[in-house]
CSV table of C-alpha atoms in Angstrom, one decimal:
chain,number,residue,atom,x,y,z
A,1,UNK,CA,0.3,-0.1,0.2
A,2,UNK,CA,2.4,2.4,0.6
A,3,UNK,CA,4.3,2.5,-3.3
A,4,UNK,CA,0.6,3.2,-4.1
A,5,UNK,CA,0.1,6.3,-1.8
A,6,UNK,CA,3.5,7.5,-2.8
A,7,UNK,CA,2.7,7.5,-6.7
A,8,UNK,CA,-0.8,8.9,-5.3
A,9,UNK,CA,0.9,11.7,-3.6
A,10,UNK,CA,3.8,12.4,-6.5
A,11,UNK,CA,1.0,12.8,-8.9
A,12,UNK,CA,-1.1,14.9,-7.3
A,13,UNK,CA,1.9,17.4,-6.3
A,14,UNK,CA,3.0,17.3,-9.8
A,15,UNK,CA,-0.4,18.6,-10.8
A,16,UNK,CA,-0.2,20.5,-8.1
A,17,UNK,CA,2.6,22.0,-10.0
A,18,UNK,CA,1.3,22.0,-13.5
A,19,UNK,CA,-1.6,24.1,-12.0
A,20,UNK,CA,0.6,26.7,-10.7
A,21,UNK,CA,3.3,27.2,-13.6
A,22,UNK,CA,2.5,30.4,-14.4
A,23,UNK,CA,2.3,31.5,-10.8
A,24,UNK,CA,5.3,30.3,-10.0
A,25,UNK,CA,6.9,31.4,-13.3
A,26,UNK,CA,5.8,35.2,-11.8
A,27,UNK,CA,7.3,34.7,-8.5
A,28,UNK,CA,10.5,33.5,-9.6
A,29,UNK,CA,10.7,36.4,-11.9
A,30,UNK,CA,9.8,39.2,-9.0
A,31,UNK,CA,12.2,36.6,-6.7
A,32,UNK,CA,14.9,36.8,-9.2
A,33,UNK,CA,15.3,40.5,-10.2
A,34,UNK,CA,15.0,41.0,-6.1
A,35,UNK,CA,18.5,39.0,-5.8
A,36,UNK,CA,19.8,40.2,-8.9
A,37,UNK,CA,19.6,43.8,-7.4
A,38,UNK,CA,19.9,42.8,-3.5
A,39,UNK,CA,23.5,43.7,-1.8
A,40,UNK,CA,25.6,40.6,-0.9
A,41,UNK,CA,23.9,38.7,-3.8
A,42,UNK,CA,23.6,40.3,-6.9
A,43,UNK,CA,27.7,40.3,-7.1
A,44,UNK,CA,30.2,38.5,-6.0
A,45,UNK,CA,27.9,35.3,-6.1
A,46,UNK,CA,28.1,32.3,-8.6
A,47,UNK,CA,25.4,32.0,-11.0
A,48,UNK,CA,24.6,28.6,-10.2
A,49,UNK,CA,24.6,29.6,-6.4
A,50,UNK,CA,22.0,32.4,-7.6
A,51,UNK,CA,19.4,30.2,-9.8
A,52,UNK,CA,19.8,27.5,-6.8
A,53,UNK,CA,18.5,29.8,-4.2
A,54,UNK,CA,16.1,31.1,-6.9
A,55,UNK,CA,14.5,28.3,-7.5
A,56,UNK,CA,14.8,27.0,-3.9
A,57,UNK,CA,13.1,30.3,-2.5
A,58,UNK,CA,10.6,30.0,-5.0
A,59,UNK,CA,9.0,26.5,-4.4
A,60,UNK,CA,9.4,27.5,-0.5
A,61,UNK,CA,7.5,30.6,-1.4
A,62,UNK,CA,4.9,29.0,-4.1
A,63,UNK,CA,2.2,27.7,-1.5
A,64,UNK,CA,2.2,31.1,0.5
A,65,UNK,CA,2.0,33.2,-2.5
A,66,UNK,CA,-0.9,31.0,-4.1
A,67,UNK,CA,-2.9,31.0,-0.9
A,68,UNK,CA,-3.2,35.0,-1.7
A,69,UNK,CA,-3.0,35.4,-5.5
A,70,UNK,CA,-6.7,35.5,-6.9
A,71,UNK,CA,-6.6,33.0,-9.7
A,72,UNK,CA,-8.5,35.5,-12.5
A,73,UNK,CA,-5.2,38.0,-12.2
A,74,UNK,CA,-3.0,35.2,-13.8
A,75,UNK,CA,-2.6,35.7,-17.2
A,76,UNK,CA,-3.5,32.9,-19.6
A,77,UNK,CA,-1.0,30.8,-21.1
A,78,UNK,CA,-2.3,31.1,-24.9
A,79,UNK,CA,-1.7,34.6,-24.8
A,80,UNK,CA,2.0,35.2,-24.9
A,81,UNK,CA,1.8,38.8,-25.3
A,82,UNK,CA,0.2,39.1,-22.2
A,83,UNK,CA,2.4,37.2,-20.3
A,84,UNK,CA,5.5,38.7,-21.6
A,85,UNK,CA,4.2,41.8,-20.2
A,86,UNK,CA,3.0,40.5,-16.9
A,87,UNK,CA,6.4,39.0,-16.5
A,88,UNK,CA,8.5,42.5,-17.4
A,89,UNK,CA,5.7,44.4,-14.4
A,90,UNK,CA,6.9,41.4,-12.3
A,91,UNK,CA,10.6,42.3,-12.7
A,92,UNK,CA,9.8,45.9,-12.4
A,93,UNK,CA,8.3,45.3,-8.6
A,94,UNK,CA,11.9,43.1,-7.9
A,95,UNK,CA,14.1,45.6,-8.9
A,96,UNK,CA,12.6,48.4,-7.3
A,97,UNK,CA,12.3,46.6,-4.0
A,98,UNK,CA,15.9,45.6,-4.0
A,99,UNK,CA,16.7,49.5,-5.4
A,100,UNK,CA,15.3,50.8,-3.0
A,101,UNK,CA,17.9,49.5,-0.6
A,102,UNK,CA,20.9,49.2,-2.9
A,103,UNK,CA,20.3,53.1,-2.8
A,104,UNK,CA,21.4,53.5,0.6
A,105,UNK,CA,24.7,51.5,0.0
A,106,UNK,CA,25.5,53.8,-2.8
A,107,UNK,CA,24.7,56.8,-0.6
A,108,UNK,CA,27.1,55.6,2.1
A,109,UNK,CA,30.0,54.6,-0.3
A,110,UNK,CA,29.4,58.0,-1.8
A,111,UNK,CA,30.3,59.2,1.1
A,112,UNK,CA,33.5,57.5,1.1
A,113,UNK,CA,34.6,58.7,-1.8
A,114,UNK,CA,33.8,62.5,-0.7
A,115,UNK,CA,36.1,61.5,2.4
A,116,UNK,CA,38.9,60.1,-0.4
A,117,UNK,CA,38.6,63.1,-2.7
A,118,UNK,CA,38.9,65.2,0.8
A,119,UNK,CA,41.9,64.1,1.8
A,120,UNK,CA,44.0,63.6,-1.4
A,121,UNK,CA,44.2,60.0,-1.5
A,122,UNK,CA,42.3,59.5,-5.4
A,123,UNK,CA,45.4,57.4,-6.3
A,124,UNK,CA,44.0,54.5,-3.8
A,125,UNK,CA,41.4,53.3,-6.3
A,126,UNK,CA,40.5,49.8,-7.2
A,127,UNK,CA,37.5,48.0,-10.0
A,128,UNK,CA,34.5,47.9,-8.0
A,129,UNK,CA,32.9,44.2,-9.0
A,130,UNK,CA,29.4,45.6,-8.7
A,131,UNK,CA,29.9,48.9,-10.4
A,132,UNK,CA,32.5,47.7,-12.7
A,133,UNK,CA,34.0,51.1,-12.5
A,134,UNK,CA,37.2,52.7,-10.4
A,135,UNK,CA,36.1,53.2,-6.9
A,136,UNK,CA,38.3,54.3,-3.8
A,137,UNK,CA,39.3,51.9,-1.3
A,138,UNK,CA,37.2,53.6,1.8
A,139,UNK,CA,34.1,53.7,0.0
A,140,UNK,CA,34.4,50.0,-0.5
A,141,UNK,CA,35.3,49.5,2.5
A,142,UNK,CA,32.0,51.5,4.2
A,143,UNK,CA,30.1,49.8,1.0
A,144,UNK,CA,31.0,45.8,2.5
A,145,UNK,CA,30.9,46.6,5.7
A,146,UNK,CA,27.4,47.5,5.6
A,147,UNK,CA,26.4,45.0,3.8
A,148,UNK,CA,28.0,42.4,6.2
A,149,UNK,CA,25.8,44.7,8.9
A,150,UNK,CA,22.6,44.1,6.6
A,151,UNK,CA,23.4,40.5,7.1
A,152,UNK,CA,24.1,40.2,10.3
A,153,UNK,CA,20.6,42.5,12.0
A,154,UNK,CA,18.8,40.1,9.9
A,155,UNK,CA,18.2,42.6,7.0
A,156,UNK,CA,17.5,39.5,4.4
A,157,UNK,CA,14.5,38.7,6.5
A,158,UNK,CA,13.3,42.2,6.2
A,159,UNK,CA,13.5,42.4,2.2
A,160,UNK,CA,11.7,38.8,1.7
A,161,UNK,CA,9.5,40.1,4.4
A,162,UNK,CA,8.8,43.2,2.3
A,163,UNK,CA,8.7,40.5,-1.2
A,164,UNK,CA,5.9,38.9,0.5
A,165,UNK,CA,3.5,41.6,1.6
A,166,UNK,CA,3.6,42.9,-1.7
A,167,UNK,CA,2.8,39.7,-3.2
A,168,UNK,CA,-0.5,40.3,-1.1
A,169,UNK,CA,-0.8,43.7,-1.9
A,170,UNK,CA,0.1,43.6,-5.8
A,171,UNK,CA,-0.8,40.0,-6.9
A,172,UNK,CA,1.2,38.3,-9.2
A,173,UNK,CA,0.1,38.9,-12.6
A,174,UNK,CA,-2.5,41.9,-11.7
A,175,UNK,CA,0.7,44.7,-11.2
A,176,UNK,CA,-0.1,48.4,-11.8
A,177,UNK,CA,2.3,51.1,-11.3
A,178,UNK,CA,1.7,54.6,-10.0
A,179,UNK,CA,3.0,57.9,-8.9
A,180,UNK,CA,4.4,56.6,-5.7
A,181,UNK,CA,7.0,53.9,-6.8
A,182,UNK,CA,8.6,57.2,-8.4
A,183,UNK,CA,8.3,59.2,-5.3
A,184,UNK,CA,9.7,56.2,-3.1
A,185,UNK,CA,12.8,56.0,-5.6
A,186,UNK,CA,13.5,60.2,-5.3
A,187,UNK,CA,13.1,60.0,-1.5
A,188,UNK,CA,15.2,56.7,-1.3
A,189,UNK,CA,17.8,58.5,-3.2
A,190,UNK,CA,17.9,61.7,-1.1
A,191,UNK,CA,18.1,59.4,2.1
A,192,UNK,CA,21.3,57.8,0.3
A,193,UNK,CA,22.9,61.3,-0.3
A,194,UNK,CA,21.5,62.1,3.1
A,195,UNK,CA,23.2,59.5,4.6
A,196,UNK,CA,26.4,59.4,2.9
A,197,UNK,CA,27.1,63.4,3.8
A,198,UNK,CA,26.0,62.2,7.6
A,199,UNK,CA,29.0,59.3,7.7
A,200,UNK,CA,31.7,62.1,5.6
A,201,UNK,CA,31.0,64.7,8.0
A,202,UNK,CA,32.9,64.2,10.7
A,203,UNK,CA,36.7,63.5,8.4
A,204,UNK,CA,35.7,66.2,6.2
A,205,UNK,CA,35.6,68.9,9.0
A,206,UNK,CA,38.7,67.1,10.1
A,207,UNK,CA,40.2,67.4,6.9
A,208,UNK,CA,38.9,71.1,6.6
A,209,UNK,CA,40.6,72.2,10.6
A,210,UNK,CA,43.8,70.0,9.2
A,211,UNK,CA,44.1,72.3,6.1
A,212,UNK,CA,43.5,75.8,7.8
A,213,UNK,CA,46.1,74.4,10.0
A,214,UNK,CA,48.9,73.9,7.4
A,215,UNK,CA,47.6,77.4,6.1
A,216,UNK,CA,48.6,78.9,9.8
A,217,UNK,CA,52.1,76.7,9.6
A,218,UNK,CA,52.7,78.1,6.2
A,219,UNK,CA,52.2,81.6,7.1
A,220,UNK,CA,54.5,81.4,10.3
A,221,UNK,CA,57.1,79.4,9.0
A,222,UNK,CA,57.4,80.0,5.0
A,223,UNK,CA,60.7,78.0,4.9
A,224,UNK,CA,58.9,74.8,5.7
A,225,UNK,CA,58.1,72.4,2.5
A,226,UNK,CA,54.2,72.8,3.1
A,227,UNK,CA,52.9,70.5,0.5
A,228,UNK,CA,54.8,67.5,2.3
A,229,UNK,CA,53.9,68.3,5.9
A,230,UNK,CA,49.9,69.2,4.7
A,231,UNK,CA,49.6,65.6,2.9
A,232,UNK,CA,51.0,64.2,6.0
A,233,UNK,CA,49.0,65.9,8.5
A,234,UNK,CA,45.5,65.3,6.2
A,235,UNK,CA,46.4,61.8,5.8
A,236,UNK,CA,46.5,61.2,9.4
A,237,UNK,CA,43.8,63.1,10.6
A,238,UNK,CA,41.9,61.2,7.9
A,239,UNK,CA,43.2,57.8,9.1
A,240,UNK,CA,42.5,59.0,12.8
A,241,UNK,CA,38.9,60.7,12.4
A,242,UNK,CA,37.6,57.5,9.9
A,243,UNK,CA,39.1,54.9,12.7
A,244,UNK,CA,36.8,56.9,15.4
A,245,UNK,CA,33.5,57.2,13.5
A,246,UNK,CA,33.4,54.4,11.5
A,247,UNK,CA,31.5,52.3,13.2
A,248,UNK,CA,28.6,55.3,12.8
A,249,UNK,CA,28.2,54.3,9.4
A,250,UNK,CA,26.6,50.7,10.3
A,251,UNK,CA,24.4,52.5,12.7
A,252,UNK,CA,23.2,54.9,9.8
A,253,UNK,CA,22.8,52.1,7.7
A,254,UNK,CA,20.7,50.6,10.2
A,255,UNK,CA,18.2,53.4,10.5
A,256,UNK,CA,17.6,53.5,6.9
A,257,UNK,CA,17.3,50.4,6.4
A,258,UNK,CA,14.4,50.4,8.8
A,259,UNK,CA,12.9,53.6,7.1
A,260,UNK,CA,13.1,51.6,4.2
A,261,UNK,CA,10.8,48.8,5.3
A,262,UNK,CA,8.5,51.0,6.4
A,263,UNK,CA,8.2,53.2,3.2
A,264,UNK,CA,7.9,49.6,1.1
A,265,UNK,CA,5.0,48.9,4.0
A,266,UNK,CA,3.3,52.1,3.3
A,267,UNK,CA,3.8,51.6,-0.4
A,268,UNK,CA,1.8,48.4,-0.2
């Protein structure tokens, strides 16, 4: 009797998957674009691992999403145009969720670039794997630190909860766009820039004071090589103040991440 029961269960599972094939495709699309734009997973992770994560998480989320998705919202498989449009809309929603977090990290990295430019340390640039462009070492360090903070404080679970909530407000196959989504992107861009300024402000202030001291030394002792002394003072001031205040980047990111989750919840 057990082989017959196992075969019956397998048949029921296979039939359920066939009935929810379109829904699974839409869930996979929204989740995949989120993983592509999500920090710590979008770059630096092998493609096979990302595909495995997307498929596994889709299988785990599919029963929950199927319970809250009206059957009449799903496009018909016979209409290829409607299916392609629905898939494209799902991808945009996933990118929207991932981009809101990535904009905060980008703003913090811009704060690191401002510190490097003010301190005259532009020679320490390296290729950033996420943007494929040159980025100062301090900006990369800030980006890696806040990404580690994201994983340590459970930010990935917050993002996935936001994704599940999006399926309740915007059922798969019935996605609509409005002005509030564009407003959210603008607000996140503003918040990222403000967060970068908050991170860079103490170091830039210390560098400006160091330049003021260098100017006073040049006026008092004109025979001293001010250029060599100025670079040394700037580098010392930047490293000391940065070592003291670098932890604030993680605290600022936690605050902005909570605000981001609140904004996305209000959007849904």
